[in-house]
Amino acid sequence: MASLNVGNLGEYLREQRRTAQLSLRQLAEAAGVSNPYLSQIERGLRKPSAEVLQQVAKALRISAETLYVRAGILDEKERDELETRAVILADPSINERQKQVLLQIYDSFRKENAAEASAQAAAEAASEPASVSDRDDATPDAEPTAS
């Protein structure tokens, strides 16, 4: 897990709040946190918990995972996977059984691709030519012949 990047998070939150045309007080009230606490988060003085970030994200109508990445709680890859799962689970046009089947297929594709990438990386590493320092120094180079 990365260290918390609170300054970047605060700037991002301020930008999102302004885009949503909310005052600091309005966002604090909507998120259920105190106005001074939210101000400190925006100024990079406080490290909010994942729960507080989730409340703020809900109030701003943005992805909580995006805030987790900004705060260093979650890495980008994990966020992408969580957002994909959330979209599938939130889709009202498919039933619960279909959602579960789709998630199983998604997981199997991810595992298959990870295995292929790992095998490809291993094959590339094995096929790289040995560097000069890796060669056996016991074999002398051929002497050029004079004509």
PDB file of C-alpha atoms in Angstrom:
ATOM      1  CA  MET A   1       0.000   0.000   0.000  1.00  0.00           C
ATOM      2  CA  ALA A   2       1.352   3.419  -0.936  1.00  0.00           C
ATOM      3  CA  SER A   3       1.779   6.216   1.575  1.00  0.00           C
ATOM      4  CA  LEU A   4      -1.048   8.689   1.789  1.00  0.00           C
ATOM      5  CA  ASN A   5      -0.787  11.504  -0.724  1.00  0.00           C
ATOM      6  CA  VAL A   6      -3.005  13.933   1.169  1.00  0.00           C
ATOM      7  CA  GLY A   7      -1.974  17.134  -0.626  1.00  0.00           C
ATOM      8  CA  ASN A   8      -2.926  15.734  -4.019  1.00  0.00           C
ATOM      9  CA  LEU A   9      -6.152  14.381  -2.532  1.00  0.00           C
ATOM     10  CA  GLY A  10      -7.078  17.745  -1.031  1.00  0.00           C
ATOM     11  CA  GLU A  11      -6.500  19.600  -4.280  1.00  0.00           C
ATOM     12  CA  TYR A  12      -8.558  17.021  -6.140  1.00  0.00           C
ATOM     13  CA  LEU A  13     -11.410  17.238  -3.610  1.00  0.00           C
ATOM     14  CA  ARG A  14     -11.446  21.038  -3.820  1.00  0.00           C
ATOM     15  CA  GLU A  15     -11.566  20.842  -7.611  1.00  0.00           C
ATOM     16  CA  GLN A  16     -14.425  18.313  -7.514  1.00  0.00           C
ATOM     17  CA  ARG A  17     -16.326  20.386  -4.943  1.00  0.00           C
ATOM     18  CA  ARG A  18     -16.018  23.520  -7.061  1.00  0.00           C
ATOM     19  CA  THR A  19     -17.048  21.631 -10.192  1.00  0.00           C
ATOM     20  CA  ALA A  20     -20.141  20.438  -8.306  1.00  0.00           C
ATOM     21  CA  GLN A  21     -20.712  24.086  -7.296  1.00  0.00           C
ATOM     22  CA  LEU A  22     -20.817  23.240  -3.614  1.00  0.00           C
ATOM     23  CA  SER A  23     -19.486  25.339  -0.778  1.00  0.00           C
ATOM     24  CA  LEU A  24     -17.233  23.694   1.762  1.00  0.00           C
ATOM     25  CA  ARG A  25     -20.087  23.882   4.279  1.00  0.00           C
ATOM     26  CA  GLN A  26     -22.570  22.259   1.848  1.00  0.00           C
ATOM     27  CA  LEU A  27     -20.232  19.381   1.069  1.00  0.00           C
ATOM     28  CA  ALA A  28     -19.403  18.847   4.735  1.00  0.00           C
ATOM     29  CA  GLU A  29     -23.097  18.660   5.564  1.00  0.00           C
ATOM     30  CA  ALA A  30     -23.877  16.318   2.646  1.00  0.00           C
ATOM     31  CA  ALA A  31     -20.953  14.044   3.584  1.00  0.00           C
ATOM     32  CA  GLY A  32     -21.727  14.069   7.294  1.00  0.00           C
ATOM     33  CA  VAL A  33     -18.359  15.472   8.365  1.00  0.00           C
ATOM     34  CA  SER A  34     -17.526  18.721  10.094  1.00  0.00           C
ATOM     35  CA  ASN A  35     -16.728  21.809   8.081  1.00  0.00           C
ATOM     36  CA  PRO A  36     -13.299  22.336   9.775  1.00  0.00           C
ATOM     37  CA  TYR A  37     -12.365  18.672   9.234  1.00  0.00           C
ATOM     38  CA  LEU A  38     -13.220  18.835   5.529  1.00  0.00           C
ATOM     39  CA  SER A  39     -11.263  22.087   5.234  1.00  0.00           C
ATOM     40  CA  GLN A  40      -8.230  20.405   6.790  1.00  0.00           C
ATOM     41  CA  ILE A  41      -8.533  17.496   4.336  1.00  0.00           C
ATOM     42  CA  GLU A  42      -8.654  19.917   1.391  1.00  0.00           C
ATOM     43  CA  ARG A  43      -5.585  21.738   2.674  1.00  0.00           C
ATOM     44  CA  GLY A  44      -3.688  18.461   3.085  1.00  0.00           C
ATOM     45  CA  LEU A  45      -3.507  18.684   6.869  1.00  0.00           C
ATOM     46  CA  ARG A  46      -5.601  15.602   7.639  1.00  0.00           C
ATOM     47  CA  LYS A  47      -5.536  12.011   6.433  1.00  0.00           C
ATOM     48  CA  PRO A  48      -9.152  10.912   6.097  1.00  0.00           C
ATOM     49  CA  SER A  49     -10.238   7.333   6.632  1.00  0.00           C
ATOM     50  CA  ALA A  50     -11.641   5.223   3.825  1.00  0.00           C
ATOM     51  CA  GLU A  51     -15.083   5.655   5.395  1.00  0.00           C
ATOM     52  CA  VAL A  52     -14.855   9.454   5.284  1.00  0.00           C
ATOM     53  CA  LEU A  53     -13.617   9.314   1.696  1.00  0.00           C
ATOM     54  CA  GLN A  54     -16.573   7.113   0.812  1.00  0.00           C
ATOM     55  CA  GLN A  55     -19.004   9.615   2.373  1.00  0.00           C
ATOM     56  CA  VAL A  56     -17.373  12.534   0.530  1.00  0.00           C
ATOM     57  CA  ALA A  57     -17.392  10.602  -2.754  1.00  0.00           C
ATOM     58  CA  LYS A  58     -21.079   9.852  -2.337  1.00  0.00           C
ATOM     59  CA  ALA A  59     -21.834  13.514  -1.625  1.00  0.00           C
ATOM     60  CA  LEU A  60     -19.829  14.566  -4.708  1.00  0.00           C
ATOM     61  CA  ARG A  61     -21.318  11.731  -6.786  1.00  0.00           C
ATOM     62  CA  ILE A  62     -17.905  10.454  -7.797  1.00  0.00           C
ATOM     63  CA  SER A  63     -16.209   7.080  -7.422  1.00  0.00           C
ATOM     64  CA  ALA A  64     -14.928   6.334  -3.928  1.00  0.00           C
ATOM     65  CA  GLU A  65     -12.236   4.210  -5.558  1.00  0.00           C
ATOM     66  CA  THR A  66     -10.938   7.310  -7.354  1.00  0.00           C
ATOM     67  CA  LEU A  67     -10.495   9.012  -3.990  1.00  0.00           C
ATOM     68  CA  TYR A  68      -8.831   5.898  -2.572  1.00  0.00           C
ATOM     69  CA  VAL A  69      -6.288   6.004  -5.409  1.00  0.00           C
ATOM     70  CA  ARG A  70      -5.716   9.728  -4.854  1.00  0.00           C
ATOM     71  CA  ALA A  71      -5.181   9.084  -1.149  1.00  0.00           C
ATOM     72  CA  GLY A  72      -2.784   6.196  -1.810  1.00  0.00           C
ATOM     73  CA  ILE A  73      -5.092   3.650  -0.182  1.00  0.00           C
ATOM     74  CA  LEU A  74      -5.667   1.754  -3.418  1.00  0.00           C
ATOM     75  CA  ASP A  75      -3.535   1.368  -6.516  1.00  0.00           C
ATOM     76  CA  GLU A  76      -4.790   2.053 -10.041  1.00  0.00           C
ATOM     77  CA  LYS A  77      -5.086  -1.616 -11.057  1.00  0.00           C
ATOM     78  CA  GLU A  78      -7.179  -2.474  -8.033  1.00  0.00           C
ATOM     79  CA  ARG A  79      -9.424   0.514  -8.705  1.00  0.00           C
ATOM     80  CA  ASP A  80     -10.053  -0.531 -12.293  1.00  0.00           C
ATOM     81  CA  GLU A  81     -11.040  -4.027 -11.197  1.00  0.00           C
ATOM     82  CA  LEU A  82     -13.326  -2.731  -8.435  1.00  0.00           C
ATOM     83  CA  GLU A  83     -15.008  -0.250 -10.765  1.00  0.00           C
ATOM     84  CA  THR A  84     -15.614  -2.948 -13.379  1.00  0.00           C
ATOM     85  CA  ARG A  85     -17.191  -5.165 -10.742  1.00  0.00           C
ATOM     86  CA  ALA A  86     -19.303  -2.282  -9.415  1.00  0.00           C
ATOM     87  CA  VAL A  87     -20.617  -1.480 -12.894  1.00  0.00           C
ATOM     88  CA  ILE A  88     -21.569  -5.107 -13.486  1.00  0.00           C
ATOM     89  CA  LEU A  89     -23.291  -5.386 -10.103  1.00  0.00           C
ATOM     90  CA  ALA A  90     -25.152  -2.094 -10.586  1.00  0.00           C
ATOM     91  CA  ASP A  91     -26.502  -2.930 -14.048  1.00  0.00           C
ATOM     92  CA  PRO A  92     -30.313  -3.100 -13.736  1.00  0.00           C
ATOM     93  CA  SER A  93     -30.743  -4.784 -17.131  1.00  0.00           C
ATOM     94  CA  ILE A  94     -29.325  -8.148 -16.002  1.00  0.00           C
ATOM     95  CA  ASN A  95     -30.462 -10.350 -13.133  1.00  0.00           C
ATOM     96  CA  GLU A  96     -28.374 -11.480 -10.150  1.00  0.00           C
ATOM     97  CA  ARG A  97     -27.546 -14.896 -11.615  1.00  0.00           C
ATOM     98  CA  GLN A  98     -26.336 -13.269 -14.844  1.00  0.00           C
ATOM     99  CA  LYS A  99     -24.232 -10.802 -12.848  1.00  0.00           C
ATOM    100  CA  GLN A 100     -22.533 -13.635 -10.954  1.00  0.00           C
ATOM    101  CA  VAL A 101     -21.872 -15.592 -14.153  1.00  0.00           C
ATOM    102  CA  LEU A 102     -20.464 -12.481 -15.812  1.00  0.00           C
ATOM    103  CA  LEU A 103     -18.165 -11.856 -12.839  1.00  0.00           C
ATOM    104  CA  GLN A 104     -16.954 -15.471 -12.986  1.00  0.00           C
ATOM    105  CA  ILE A 105     -16.165 -15.101 -16.681  1.00  0.00           C
ATOM    106  CA  TYR A 106     -14.407 -11.788 -15.987  1.00  0.00           C
ATOM    107  CA  ASP A 107     -12.296 -13.434 -13.269  1.00  0.00           C
ATOM    108  CA  SER A 108     -11.382 -16.355 -15.525  1.00  0.00           C
ATOM    109  CA  PHE A 109     -10.267 -13.999 -18.320  1.00  0.00           C
ATOM    110  CA  ARG A 110      -8.152 -11.990 -15.861  1.00  0.00           C
ATOM    111  CA  LYS A 111      -6.491 -15.160 -14.537  1.00  0.00           C
ATOM    112  CA  GLU A 112      -5.895 -16.485 -18.054  1.00  0.00           C
ATOM    113  CA  ASN A 113      -4.357 -13.198 -19.202  1.00  0.00           C
ATOM    114  CA  ALA A 114      -2.171 -12.970 -16.096  1.00  0.00           C
ATOM    115  CA  ALA A 115      -0.904 -16.517 -16.706  1.00  0.00           C
ATOM    116  CA  GLU A 116      -0.189 -15.743 -20.379  1.00  0.00           C
ATOM    117  CA  ALA A 117       1.630 -12.525 -19.475  1.00  0.00           C
ATOM    118  CA  SER A 118       3.709 -14.373 -16.899  1.00  0.00           C
ATOM    119  CA  ALA A 119       4.590 -17.138 -19.378  1.00  0.00           C
ATOM    120  CA  GLN A 120       5.479 -14.588 -22.050  1.00  0.00           C
ATOM    121  CA  ALA A 121       7.707 -12.661 -19.653  1.00  0.00           C
ATOM    122  CA  ALA A 122       9.469 -15.897 -18.665  1.00  0.00           C
ATOM    123  CA  ALA A 123       9.952 -16.870 -22.315  1.00  0.00           C
ATOM    124  CA  GLU A 124      11.368 -13.437 -23.173  1.00  0.00           C
ATOM    125  CA  ALA A 125      13.737 -13.587 -20.218  1.00  0.00           C
ATOM    126  CA  ALA A 126      14.937 -17.048 -21.248  1.00  0.00           C
ATOM    127  CA  SER A 127      15.518 -16.033 -24.868  1.00  0.00           C
ATOM    128  CA  GLU A 128      17.587 -12.917 -24.131  1.00  0.00           C
ATOM    129  CA  PRO A 129      21.196 -13.369 -25.262  1.00  0.00           C
ATOM    130  CA  ALA A 130      23.780 -13.635 -22.553  1.00  0.00           C
ATOM    131  CA  SER A 131      25.717 -10.452 -21.931  1.00  0.00           C
ATOM    132  CA  VAL A 132      29.489 -10.320 -22.316  1.00  0.00           C
ATOM    133  CA  SER A 133      29.966 -10.739 -18.559  1.00  0.00           C
ATOM    134  CA  ASP A 134      27.813 -13.896 -18.611  1.00  0.00           C
ATOM    135  CA  ARG A 135      30.002 -15.710 -21.150  1.00  0.00           C
ATOM    136  CA  ASP A 136      32.545 -18.290 -20.103  1.00  0.00           C
ATOM    137  CA  ASP A 137      35.962 -16.646 -20.095  1.00  0.00           C
ATOM    138  CA  ALA A 138      37.681 -20.043 -20.364  1.00  0.00           C
ATOM    139  CA  THR A 139      37.023 -20.214 -24.118  1.00  0.00           C
ATOM    140  CA  PRO A 140      39.635 -18.128 -25.932  1.00  0.00           C
ATOM    141  CA  ASP A 141      38.594 -16.050 -28.911  1.00  0.00           C
ATOM    142  CA  ALA A 142      39.827 -17.311 -32.258  1.00  0.00           C
ATOM    143  CA  GLU A 143      43.035 -15.681 -33.459  1.00  0.00           C
ATOM    144  CA  PRO A 144      42.810 -13.930 -36.829  1.00  0.00           C
ATOM    145  CA  THR A 145      44.907 -15.668 -39.492  1.00  0.00           C
ATOM    146  CA  ALA A 146      47.374 -13.820 -41.683  1.00  0.00           C
ATOM    147  CA  SER A 147      47.069 -14.234 -45.454  1.00  0.00           C
TER     148      SER A 147
END
